[in-house]
GROMACS .gro file of C-alpha atoms in nm:
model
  419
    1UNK     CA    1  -1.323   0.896   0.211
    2UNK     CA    2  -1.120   0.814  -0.069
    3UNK     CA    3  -1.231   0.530  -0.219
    4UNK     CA    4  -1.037   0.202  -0.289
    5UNK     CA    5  -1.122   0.263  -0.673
    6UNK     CA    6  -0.999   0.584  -0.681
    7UNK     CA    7  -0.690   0.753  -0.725
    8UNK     CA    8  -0.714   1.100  -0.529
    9UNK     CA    9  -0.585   1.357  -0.784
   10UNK     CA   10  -0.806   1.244  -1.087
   11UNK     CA   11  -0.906   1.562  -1.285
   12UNK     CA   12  -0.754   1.875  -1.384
   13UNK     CA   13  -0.971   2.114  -1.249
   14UNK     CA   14  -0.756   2.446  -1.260
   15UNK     CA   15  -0.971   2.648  -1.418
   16UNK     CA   16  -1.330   2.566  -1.360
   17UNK     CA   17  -1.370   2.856  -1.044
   18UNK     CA   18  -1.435   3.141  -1.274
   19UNK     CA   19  -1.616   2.925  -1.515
   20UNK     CA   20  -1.902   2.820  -1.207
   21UNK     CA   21  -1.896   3.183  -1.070
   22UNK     CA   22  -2.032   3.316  -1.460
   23UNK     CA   23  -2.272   3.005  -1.449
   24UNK     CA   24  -2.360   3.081  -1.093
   25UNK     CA   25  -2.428   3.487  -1.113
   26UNK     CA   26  -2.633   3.452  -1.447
   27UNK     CA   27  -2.862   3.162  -1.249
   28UNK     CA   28  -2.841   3.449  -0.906
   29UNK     CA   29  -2.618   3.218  -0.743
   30UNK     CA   30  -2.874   3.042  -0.546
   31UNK     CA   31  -2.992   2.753  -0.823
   32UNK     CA   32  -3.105   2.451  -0.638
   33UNK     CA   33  -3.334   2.119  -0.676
   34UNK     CA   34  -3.636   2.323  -0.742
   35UNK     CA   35  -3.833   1.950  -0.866
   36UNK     CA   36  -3.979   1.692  -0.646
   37UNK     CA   37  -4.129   1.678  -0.341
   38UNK     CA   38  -4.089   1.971  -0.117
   39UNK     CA   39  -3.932   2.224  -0.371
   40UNK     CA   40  -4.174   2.481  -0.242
   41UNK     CA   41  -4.241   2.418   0.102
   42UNK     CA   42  -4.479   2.147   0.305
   43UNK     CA   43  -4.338   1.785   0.361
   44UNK     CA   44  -4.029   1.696   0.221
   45UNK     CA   45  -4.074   1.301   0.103
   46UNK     CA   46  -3.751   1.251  -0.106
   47UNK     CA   47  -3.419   1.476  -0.179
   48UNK     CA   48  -3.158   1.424  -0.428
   49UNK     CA   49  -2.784   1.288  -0.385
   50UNK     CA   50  -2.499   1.307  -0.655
   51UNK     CA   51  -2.177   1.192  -0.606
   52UNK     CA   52  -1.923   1.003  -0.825
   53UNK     CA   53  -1.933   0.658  -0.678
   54UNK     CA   54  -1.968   0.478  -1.026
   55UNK     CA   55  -1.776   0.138  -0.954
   56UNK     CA   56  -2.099  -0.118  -0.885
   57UNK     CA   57  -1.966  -0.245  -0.522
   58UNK     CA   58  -1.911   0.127  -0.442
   59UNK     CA   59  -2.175   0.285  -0.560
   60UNK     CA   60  -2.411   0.016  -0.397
   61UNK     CA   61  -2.282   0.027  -0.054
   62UNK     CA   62  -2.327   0.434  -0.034
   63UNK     CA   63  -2.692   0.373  -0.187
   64UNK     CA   64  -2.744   0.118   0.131
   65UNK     CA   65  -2.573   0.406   0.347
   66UNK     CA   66  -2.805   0.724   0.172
   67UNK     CA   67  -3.118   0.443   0.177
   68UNK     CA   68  -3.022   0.409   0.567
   69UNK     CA   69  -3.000   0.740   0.625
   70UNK     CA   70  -3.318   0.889   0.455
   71UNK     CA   71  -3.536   0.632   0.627
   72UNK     CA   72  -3.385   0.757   0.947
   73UNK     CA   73  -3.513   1.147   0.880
   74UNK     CA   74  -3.812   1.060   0.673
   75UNK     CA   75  -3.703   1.101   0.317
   76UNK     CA   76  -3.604   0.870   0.022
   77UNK     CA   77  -3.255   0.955  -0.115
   78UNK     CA   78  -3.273   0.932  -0.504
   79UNK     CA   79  -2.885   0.904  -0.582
   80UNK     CA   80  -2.683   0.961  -0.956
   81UNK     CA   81  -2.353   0.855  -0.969
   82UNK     CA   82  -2.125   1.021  -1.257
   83UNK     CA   83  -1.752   0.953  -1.330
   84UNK     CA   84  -1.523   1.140  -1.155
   85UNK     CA   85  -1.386   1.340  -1.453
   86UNK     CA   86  -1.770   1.436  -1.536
   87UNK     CA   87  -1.879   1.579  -1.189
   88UNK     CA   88  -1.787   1.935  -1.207
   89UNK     CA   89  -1.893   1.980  -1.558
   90UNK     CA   90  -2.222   1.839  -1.394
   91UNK     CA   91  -2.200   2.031  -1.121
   92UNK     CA   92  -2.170   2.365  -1.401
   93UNK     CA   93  -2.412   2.225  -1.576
   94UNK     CA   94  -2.722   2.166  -1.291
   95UNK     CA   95  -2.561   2.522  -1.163
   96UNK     CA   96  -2.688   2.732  -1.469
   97UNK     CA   97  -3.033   2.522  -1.463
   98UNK     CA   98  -3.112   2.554  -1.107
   99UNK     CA   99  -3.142   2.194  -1.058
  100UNK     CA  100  -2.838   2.141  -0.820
  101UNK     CA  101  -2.891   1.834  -0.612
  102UNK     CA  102  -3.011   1.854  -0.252
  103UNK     CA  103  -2.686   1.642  -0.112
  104UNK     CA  104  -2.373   1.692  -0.301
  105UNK     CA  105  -2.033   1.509  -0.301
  106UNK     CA  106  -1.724   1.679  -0.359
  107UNK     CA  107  -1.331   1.546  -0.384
  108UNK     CA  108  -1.224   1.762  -0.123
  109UNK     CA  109  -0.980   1.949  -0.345
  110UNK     CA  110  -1.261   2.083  -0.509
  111UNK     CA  111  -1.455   2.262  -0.195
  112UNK     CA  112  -1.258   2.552  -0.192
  113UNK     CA  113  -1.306   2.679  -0.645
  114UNK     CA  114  -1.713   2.536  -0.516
  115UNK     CA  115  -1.767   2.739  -0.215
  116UNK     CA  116  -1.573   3.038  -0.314
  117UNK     CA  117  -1.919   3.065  -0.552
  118UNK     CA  118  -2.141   3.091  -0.313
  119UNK     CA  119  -2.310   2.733  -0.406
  120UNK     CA  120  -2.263   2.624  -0.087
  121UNK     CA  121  -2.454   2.596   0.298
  122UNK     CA  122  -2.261   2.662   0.628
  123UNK     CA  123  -2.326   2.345   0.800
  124UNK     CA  124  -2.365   2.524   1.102
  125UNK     CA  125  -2.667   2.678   1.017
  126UNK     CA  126  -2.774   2.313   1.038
  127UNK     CA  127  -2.655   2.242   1.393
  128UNK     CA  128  -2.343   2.034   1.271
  129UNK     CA  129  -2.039   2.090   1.327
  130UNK     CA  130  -1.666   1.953   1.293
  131UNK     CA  131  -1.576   1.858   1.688
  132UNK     CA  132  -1.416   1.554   1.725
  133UNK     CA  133  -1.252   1.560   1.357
  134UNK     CA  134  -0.887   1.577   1.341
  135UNK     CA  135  -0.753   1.939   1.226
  136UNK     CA  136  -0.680   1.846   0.871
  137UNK     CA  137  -1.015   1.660   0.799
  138UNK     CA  138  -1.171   1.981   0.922
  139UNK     CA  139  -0.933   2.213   0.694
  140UNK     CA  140  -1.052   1.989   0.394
  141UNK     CA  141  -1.405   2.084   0.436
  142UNK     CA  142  -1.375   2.467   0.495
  143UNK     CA  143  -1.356   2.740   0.365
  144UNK     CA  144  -1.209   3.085   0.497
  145UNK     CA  145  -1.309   3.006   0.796
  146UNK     CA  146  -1.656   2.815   0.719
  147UNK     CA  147  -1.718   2.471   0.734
  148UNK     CA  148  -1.917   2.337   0.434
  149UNK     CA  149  -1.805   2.047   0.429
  150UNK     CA  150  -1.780   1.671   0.628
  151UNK     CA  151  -1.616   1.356   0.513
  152UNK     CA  152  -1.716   1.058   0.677
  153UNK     CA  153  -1.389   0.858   0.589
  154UNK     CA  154  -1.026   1.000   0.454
  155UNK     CA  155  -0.716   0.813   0.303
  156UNK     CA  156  -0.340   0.881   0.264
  157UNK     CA  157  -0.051   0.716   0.165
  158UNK     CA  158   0.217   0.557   0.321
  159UNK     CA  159   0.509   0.269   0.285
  160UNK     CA  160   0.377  -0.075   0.144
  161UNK     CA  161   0.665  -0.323   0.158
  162UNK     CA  162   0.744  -0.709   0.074
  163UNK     CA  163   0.819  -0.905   0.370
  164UNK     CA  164   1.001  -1.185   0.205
  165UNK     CA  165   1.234  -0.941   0.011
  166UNK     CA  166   1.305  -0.734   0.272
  167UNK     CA  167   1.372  -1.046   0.521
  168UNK     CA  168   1.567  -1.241   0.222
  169UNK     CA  169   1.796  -0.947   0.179
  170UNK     CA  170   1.828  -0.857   0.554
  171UNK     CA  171   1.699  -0.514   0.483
  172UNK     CA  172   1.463  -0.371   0.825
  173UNK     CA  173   1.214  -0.122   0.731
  174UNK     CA  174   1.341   0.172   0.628
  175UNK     CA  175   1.244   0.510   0.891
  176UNK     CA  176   1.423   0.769   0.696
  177UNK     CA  177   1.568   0.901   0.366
  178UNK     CA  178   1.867   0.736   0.412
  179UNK     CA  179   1.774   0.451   0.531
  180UNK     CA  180   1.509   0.427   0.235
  181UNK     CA  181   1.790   0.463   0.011
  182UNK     CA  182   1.996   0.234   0.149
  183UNK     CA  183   1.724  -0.015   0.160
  184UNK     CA  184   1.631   0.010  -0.196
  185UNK     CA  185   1.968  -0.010  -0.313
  186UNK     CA  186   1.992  -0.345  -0.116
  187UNK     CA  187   1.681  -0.499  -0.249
  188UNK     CA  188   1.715  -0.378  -0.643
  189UNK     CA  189   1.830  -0.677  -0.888
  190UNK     CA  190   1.762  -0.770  -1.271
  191UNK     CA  191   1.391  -0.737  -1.328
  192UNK     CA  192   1.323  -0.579  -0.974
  193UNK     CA  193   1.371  -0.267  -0.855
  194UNK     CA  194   1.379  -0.170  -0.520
  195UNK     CA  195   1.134   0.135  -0.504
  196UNK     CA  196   0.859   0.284  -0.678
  197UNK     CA  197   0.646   0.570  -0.691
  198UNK     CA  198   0.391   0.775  -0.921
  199UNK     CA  199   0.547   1.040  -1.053
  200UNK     CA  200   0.368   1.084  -1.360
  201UNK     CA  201   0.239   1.417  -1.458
  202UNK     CA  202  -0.063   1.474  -1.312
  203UNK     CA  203  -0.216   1.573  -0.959
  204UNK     CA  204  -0.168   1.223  -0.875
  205UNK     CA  205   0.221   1.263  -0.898
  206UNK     CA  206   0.202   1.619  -0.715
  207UNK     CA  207  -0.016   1.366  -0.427
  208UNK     CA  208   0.275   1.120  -0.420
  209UNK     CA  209   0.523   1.375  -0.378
  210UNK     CA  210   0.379   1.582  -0.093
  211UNK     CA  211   0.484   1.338   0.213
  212UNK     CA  212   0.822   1.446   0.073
  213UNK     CA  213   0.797   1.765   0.099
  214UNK     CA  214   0.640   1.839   0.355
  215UNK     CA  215   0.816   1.630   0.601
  216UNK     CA  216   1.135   1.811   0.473
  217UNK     CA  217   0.958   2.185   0.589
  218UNK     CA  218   0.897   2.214   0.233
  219UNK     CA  219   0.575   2.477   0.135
  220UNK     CA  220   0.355   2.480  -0.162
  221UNK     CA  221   0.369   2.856  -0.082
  222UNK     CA  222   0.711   2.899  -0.175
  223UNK     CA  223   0.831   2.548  -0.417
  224UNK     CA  224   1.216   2.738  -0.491
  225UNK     CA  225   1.360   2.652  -0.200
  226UNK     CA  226   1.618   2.415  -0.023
  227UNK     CA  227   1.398   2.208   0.170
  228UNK     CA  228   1.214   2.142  -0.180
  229UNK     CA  229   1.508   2.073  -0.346
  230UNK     CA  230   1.617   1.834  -0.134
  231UNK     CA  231   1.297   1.626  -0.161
  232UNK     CA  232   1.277   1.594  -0.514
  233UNK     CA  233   1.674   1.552  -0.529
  234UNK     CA  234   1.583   1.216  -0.304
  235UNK     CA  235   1.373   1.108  -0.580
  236UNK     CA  236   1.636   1.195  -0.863
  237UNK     CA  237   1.918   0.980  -0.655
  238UNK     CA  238   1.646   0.657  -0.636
  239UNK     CA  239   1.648   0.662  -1.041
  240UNK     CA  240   2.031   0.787  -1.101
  241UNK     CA  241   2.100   0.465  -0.905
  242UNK     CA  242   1.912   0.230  -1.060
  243UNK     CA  243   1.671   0.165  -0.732
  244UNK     CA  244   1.358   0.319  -0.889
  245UNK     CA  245   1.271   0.234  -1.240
  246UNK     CA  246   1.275   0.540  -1.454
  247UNK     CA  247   0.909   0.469  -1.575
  248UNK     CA  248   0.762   0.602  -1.259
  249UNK     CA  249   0.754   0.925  -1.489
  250UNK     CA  250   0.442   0.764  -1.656
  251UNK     CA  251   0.313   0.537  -1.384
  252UNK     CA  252  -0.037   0.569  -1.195
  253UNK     CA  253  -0.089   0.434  -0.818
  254UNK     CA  254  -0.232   0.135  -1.024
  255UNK     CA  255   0.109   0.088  -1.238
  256UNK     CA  256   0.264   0.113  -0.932
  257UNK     CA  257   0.056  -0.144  -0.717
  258UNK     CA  258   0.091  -0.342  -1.017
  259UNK     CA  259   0.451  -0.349  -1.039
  260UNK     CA  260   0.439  -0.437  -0.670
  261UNK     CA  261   0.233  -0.719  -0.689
  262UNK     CA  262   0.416  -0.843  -0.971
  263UNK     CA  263   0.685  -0.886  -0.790
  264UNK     CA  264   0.892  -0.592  -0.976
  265UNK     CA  265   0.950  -0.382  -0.661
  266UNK     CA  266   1.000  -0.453  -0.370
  267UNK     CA  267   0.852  -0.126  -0.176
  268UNK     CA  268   0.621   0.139  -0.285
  269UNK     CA  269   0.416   0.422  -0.173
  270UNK     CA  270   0.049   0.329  -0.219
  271UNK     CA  271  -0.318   0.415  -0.008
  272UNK     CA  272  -0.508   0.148   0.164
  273UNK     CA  273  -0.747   0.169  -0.147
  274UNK     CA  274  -0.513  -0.103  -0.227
  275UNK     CA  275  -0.541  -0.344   0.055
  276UNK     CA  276  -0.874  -0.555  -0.101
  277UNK     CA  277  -0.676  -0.686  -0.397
  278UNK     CA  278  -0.314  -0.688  -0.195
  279UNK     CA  279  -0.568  -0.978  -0.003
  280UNK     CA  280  -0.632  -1.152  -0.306
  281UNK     CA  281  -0.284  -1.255  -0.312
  282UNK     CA  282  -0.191  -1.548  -0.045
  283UNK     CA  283   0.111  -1.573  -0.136
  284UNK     CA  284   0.195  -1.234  -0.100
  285UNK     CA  285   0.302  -1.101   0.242
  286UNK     CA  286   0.308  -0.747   0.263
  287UNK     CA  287   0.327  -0.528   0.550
  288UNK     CA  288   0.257  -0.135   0.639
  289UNK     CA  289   0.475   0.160   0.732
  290UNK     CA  290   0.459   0.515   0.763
  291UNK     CA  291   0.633   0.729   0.466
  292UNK     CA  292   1.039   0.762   0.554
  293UNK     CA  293   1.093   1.085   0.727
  294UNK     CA  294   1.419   1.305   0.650
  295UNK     CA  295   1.503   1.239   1.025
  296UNK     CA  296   1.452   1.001   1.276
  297UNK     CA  297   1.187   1.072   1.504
  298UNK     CA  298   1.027   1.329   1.207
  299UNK     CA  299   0.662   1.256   1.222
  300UNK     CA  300   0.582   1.202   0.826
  301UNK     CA  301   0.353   1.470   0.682
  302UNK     CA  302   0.146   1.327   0.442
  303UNK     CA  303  -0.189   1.441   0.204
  304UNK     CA  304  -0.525   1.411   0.289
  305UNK     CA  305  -0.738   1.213   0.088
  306UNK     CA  306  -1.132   1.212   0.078
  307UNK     CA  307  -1.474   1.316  -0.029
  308UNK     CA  308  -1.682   1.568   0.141
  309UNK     CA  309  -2.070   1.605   0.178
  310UNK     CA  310  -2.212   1.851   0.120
  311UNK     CA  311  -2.542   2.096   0.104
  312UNK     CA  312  -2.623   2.329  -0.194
  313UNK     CA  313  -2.843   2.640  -0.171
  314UNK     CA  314  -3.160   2.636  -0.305
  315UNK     CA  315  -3.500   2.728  -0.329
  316UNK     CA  316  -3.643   2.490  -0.052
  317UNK     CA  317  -3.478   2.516   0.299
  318UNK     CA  318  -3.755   2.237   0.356
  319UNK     CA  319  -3.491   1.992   0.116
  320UNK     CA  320  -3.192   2.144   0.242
  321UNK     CA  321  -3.307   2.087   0.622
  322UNK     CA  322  -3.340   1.753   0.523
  323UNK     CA  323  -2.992   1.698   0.304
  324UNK     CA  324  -2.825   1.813   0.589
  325UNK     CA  325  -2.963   1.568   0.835
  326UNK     CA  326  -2.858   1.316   0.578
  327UNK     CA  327  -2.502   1.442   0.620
  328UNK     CA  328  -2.495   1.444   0.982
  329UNK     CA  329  -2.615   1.076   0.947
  330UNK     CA  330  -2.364   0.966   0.706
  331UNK     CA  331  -2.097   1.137   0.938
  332UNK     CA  332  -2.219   0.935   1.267
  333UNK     CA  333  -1.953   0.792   1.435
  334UNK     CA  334  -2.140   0.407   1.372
  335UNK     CA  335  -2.198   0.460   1.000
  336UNK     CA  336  -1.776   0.613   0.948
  337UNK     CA  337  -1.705   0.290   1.110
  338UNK     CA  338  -1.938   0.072   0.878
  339UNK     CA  339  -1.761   0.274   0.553
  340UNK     CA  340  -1.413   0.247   0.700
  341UNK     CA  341  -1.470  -0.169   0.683
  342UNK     CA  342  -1.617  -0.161   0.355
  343UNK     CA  343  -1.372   0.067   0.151
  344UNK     CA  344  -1.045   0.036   0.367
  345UNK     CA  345  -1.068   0.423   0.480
  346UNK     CA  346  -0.990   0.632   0.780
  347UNK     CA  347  -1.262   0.723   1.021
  348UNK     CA  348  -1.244   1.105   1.044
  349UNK     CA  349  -1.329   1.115   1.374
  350UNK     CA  350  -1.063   1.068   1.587
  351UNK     CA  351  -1.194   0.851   1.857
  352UNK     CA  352  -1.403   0.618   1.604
  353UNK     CA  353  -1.004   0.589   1.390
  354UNK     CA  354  -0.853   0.456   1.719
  355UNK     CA  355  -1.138   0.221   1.749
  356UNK     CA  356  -1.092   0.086   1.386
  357UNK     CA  357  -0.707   0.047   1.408
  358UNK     CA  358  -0.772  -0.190   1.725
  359UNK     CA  359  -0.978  -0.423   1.475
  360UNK     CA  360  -0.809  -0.383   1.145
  361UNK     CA  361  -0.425  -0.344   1.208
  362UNK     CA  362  -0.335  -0.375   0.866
  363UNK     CA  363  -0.461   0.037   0.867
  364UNK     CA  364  -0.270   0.115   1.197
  365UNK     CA  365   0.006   0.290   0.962
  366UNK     CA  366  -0.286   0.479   0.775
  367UNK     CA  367  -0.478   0.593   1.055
  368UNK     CA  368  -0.163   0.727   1.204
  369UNK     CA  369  -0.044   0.930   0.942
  370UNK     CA  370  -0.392   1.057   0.895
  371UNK     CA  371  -0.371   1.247   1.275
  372UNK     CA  372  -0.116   1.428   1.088
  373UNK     CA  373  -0.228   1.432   0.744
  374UNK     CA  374  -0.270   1.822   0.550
  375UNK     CA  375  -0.555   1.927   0.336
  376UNK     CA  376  -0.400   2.014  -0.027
  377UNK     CA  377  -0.618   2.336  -0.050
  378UNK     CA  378  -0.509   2.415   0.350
  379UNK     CA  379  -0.256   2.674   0.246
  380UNK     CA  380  -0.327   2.796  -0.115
  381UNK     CA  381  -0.719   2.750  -0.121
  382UNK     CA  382  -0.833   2.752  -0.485
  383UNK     CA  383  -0.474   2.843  -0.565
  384UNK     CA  384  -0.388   2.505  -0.573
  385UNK     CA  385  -0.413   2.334  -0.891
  386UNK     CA  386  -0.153   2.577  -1.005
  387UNK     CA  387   0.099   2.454  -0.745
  388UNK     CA  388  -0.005   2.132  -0.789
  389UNK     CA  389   0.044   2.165  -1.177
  390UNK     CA  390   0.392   2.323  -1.106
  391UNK     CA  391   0.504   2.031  -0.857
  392UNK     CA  392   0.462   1.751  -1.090
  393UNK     CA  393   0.590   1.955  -1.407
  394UNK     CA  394   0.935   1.997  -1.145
  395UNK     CA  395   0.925   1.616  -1.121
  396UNK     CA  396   0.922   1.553  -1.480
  397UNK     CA  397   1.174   1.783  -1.576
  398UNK     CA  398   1.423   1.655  -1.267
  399UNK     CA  399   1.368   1.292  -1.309
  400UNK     CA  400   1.461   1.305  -1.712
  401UNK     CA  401   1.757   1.523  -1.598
  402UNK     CA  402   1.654   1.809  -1.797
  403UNK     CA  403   1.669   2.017  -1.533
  404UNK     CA  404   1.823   2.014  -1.151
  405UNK     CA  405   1.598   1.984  -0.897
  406UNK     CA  406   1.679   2.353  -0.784
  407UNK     CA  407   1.606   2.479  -1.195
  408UNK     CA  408   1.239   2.264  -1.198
  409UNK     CA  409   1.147   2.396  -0.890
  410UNK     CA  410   1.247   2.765  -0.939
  411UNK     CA  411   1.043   2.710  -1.324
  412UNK     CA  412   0.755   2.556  -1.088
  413UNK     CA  413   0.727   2.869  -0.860
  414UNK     CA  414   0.664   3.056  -1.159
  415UNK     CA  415   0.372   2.825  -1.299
  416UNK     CA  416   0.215   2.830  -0.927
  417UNK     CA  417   0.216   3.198  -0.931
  418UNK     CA  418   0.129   3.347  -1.259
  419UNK     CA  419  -0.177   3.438  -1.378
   0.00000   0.00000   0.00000
């Protein structure tokens, strides 16, 4: 799932795959938890769990979940939490010492450059599998044609509004591009504008700008073209005309929600990691809708968000039987339902996401996007960070007018495909 806390395009990772396949061959590409309990053989008492769920709420309610889920199979989980922006280095790190954990959590952007090593476990060697899991959730977790991977809970983005401002300027809900602009024009005045987004230049502007381009037939195989122009010239028209603040070139999602909150904008595109504090707020009344399509009737395209579980190799297939039960518990139907309350996530199983939307309608516009929601590696694999990195370098250069959208995209194909 992606977590409330978290924004989903946190590190710049677009180099690290050779890096983990030199620390992986000189270790023989099978290090593992080779300490504790089990590490040879016999009963397996306790296994190891590392993920990056620092923030004390968080990182207490997966413990309860891991705690849970251990008793249930017989083993104590014995979890480390790291920042985010230290897990792979950790992950290179316990890779060259053989002392990968038992149960590993991954940003799902990050399976594909971790797999591709060989540091991974099929899950179906374990008897799990991804039925039941809507195609893009699946897509997150595998790779060329493997599953390693199973997220219990995803995220996404999609169109948080103001219902006063909207309703005090008789402005509906904007459905499309047009009607977005029109909308934002209508509700910008001195010291609010009526739009915002992140586009500042990192993966978390690339994640922003994705709904836009793909929902205008737009490919991170191929960023020089019309369909990609056209998306990122919608973005240039919202600041030329004064209904997006120009400082969405150095905004996070947190800016953003800020701005919102304070009242600055009117609309923005946001996750549901932001729905706990939106709450806090009585006297703010916001509302839900799916990202404006080019078209009506377009259903809106938007990134998947989430992190997967995982098993590494290792030296004890005693631990790694027992890591992957652990999985297969945390991905039960009840326990995606439990996380989905606690964090504002999507169940990734379809049937349990219908179920949630009936109690929590505030996520009805999040689950529903989800069904339709792409994996960011799903085309490129771990050729993604380059496109990524090209994408929000084409937003920078458009939005300060340095370059047309068609010149930052053409100089954005070129970072996405050298070497």
């Amino acid at each position: 799932m992606f977590s409330p806390a978290r924004p989903p395009a946190r590190r710049t990772a677009a180099l690290l795959t050779g890096t983990l396949l030199l620390a992986l061959s000189a270790t023989g590409c099978g290090s593992g938890s080779g300490s504790g309990p089990g590490s040879a053989g016999g009963e397996v008492t306790s296994i190891t769990a590392l993920d990056y769920y620092t923030d004390d709420v968080e990182h207490a309610q997966w413990g309860e979940m891991l705690d849970a889920c251990g008793r249930s199979v017989g083993v104590k989980v014995e979890q480390t939490s790291v920042p985010g922006a230290s897990l792979i280095p950790k992950v290179l790190q316990q890779a060259s010492s053989r002392t990968l954990p038992d149960l590993l959590m991954l940003d799902n952007p990050d399976l594909q450059q971790i797999a591709r090593t060989g540091a991974l476990t099929p899950l179906d060697a374990y008897g799990i599998d991804a039925d039941g899991f809507a195609e893009g959730i699946r897509s997150a977790g595998t790779y060329e044609g493997t599953v390693y991977g199973l997220a219990p809970n995803v995220s996404t983005v999609a169109l948080v509004y103001n219902k006063d401002m909207l309703a005090e300027a008789g402005v509906a809900v904007p459905r499309t591009w047009d009607e977005l602009k029109a909308a934002a024009a209508a509700l910008t005045r001195p010291g609010r504008y009526g739009m915002a987004v992140d586009a500042n230049p990192t993966f978390e502007g690339t994640w922003q700008f994705l709904p836009f381009l793909w929902s205008n037939g737009g490919d991170e195989k191929q960023l020089d073209t019309p369909q990609a122009a056209q998306a990122l010239r919608l973005w240039v028209d919202l600041v030329n005309s004064g209904s997006m603040s120009k400082s969405v070139l150095n905004w996070t999602q947190a800016d953003v929600h800020d701005q919102f909150v304070a009242g600055r904008t009117a609309m923005m595109i946001n996750g549901p990691w932001r729905i706990p504090a939106l709450n806090q707020d009585a006297n703010l009344h916001w509302g839900v809708a799916p990202v404006p399509v080019p078209q009506l009737g377009q259903t809106p395209v938007t990134p998947l968000g989430g992190e997967v579980w995982t098993v590494p190799k290792g030296p004890s297939k005693a631990r790694q039987e027992k890591a992957a039960q652990v999985l297969a518990c945390l991905n039960s139907p009840a326990n995606m339902l439990t996380a989905a309350r606690q964090h504002f996530t999507v169940p990734s199983r379809t049937a349990v996401a219908a179920q949630y939307t009936e109690q929590t309608p505030s996520m009805a516009a999040f689950v529903g996007s989800v069904e339709a929601a792409r994996a960011r590696t799903g085309e490129l694999g771990v050729r993604w960070p380059q496109a990524a990195t090209g994408i929000y370098t084409a937003i920078q250069s458009a939005l300060t007018g340095e370059q047309t959208p068609e010149e930052a995209l053409r100089h954005a194909q070129r970072l996405a495909t050298e070497n």
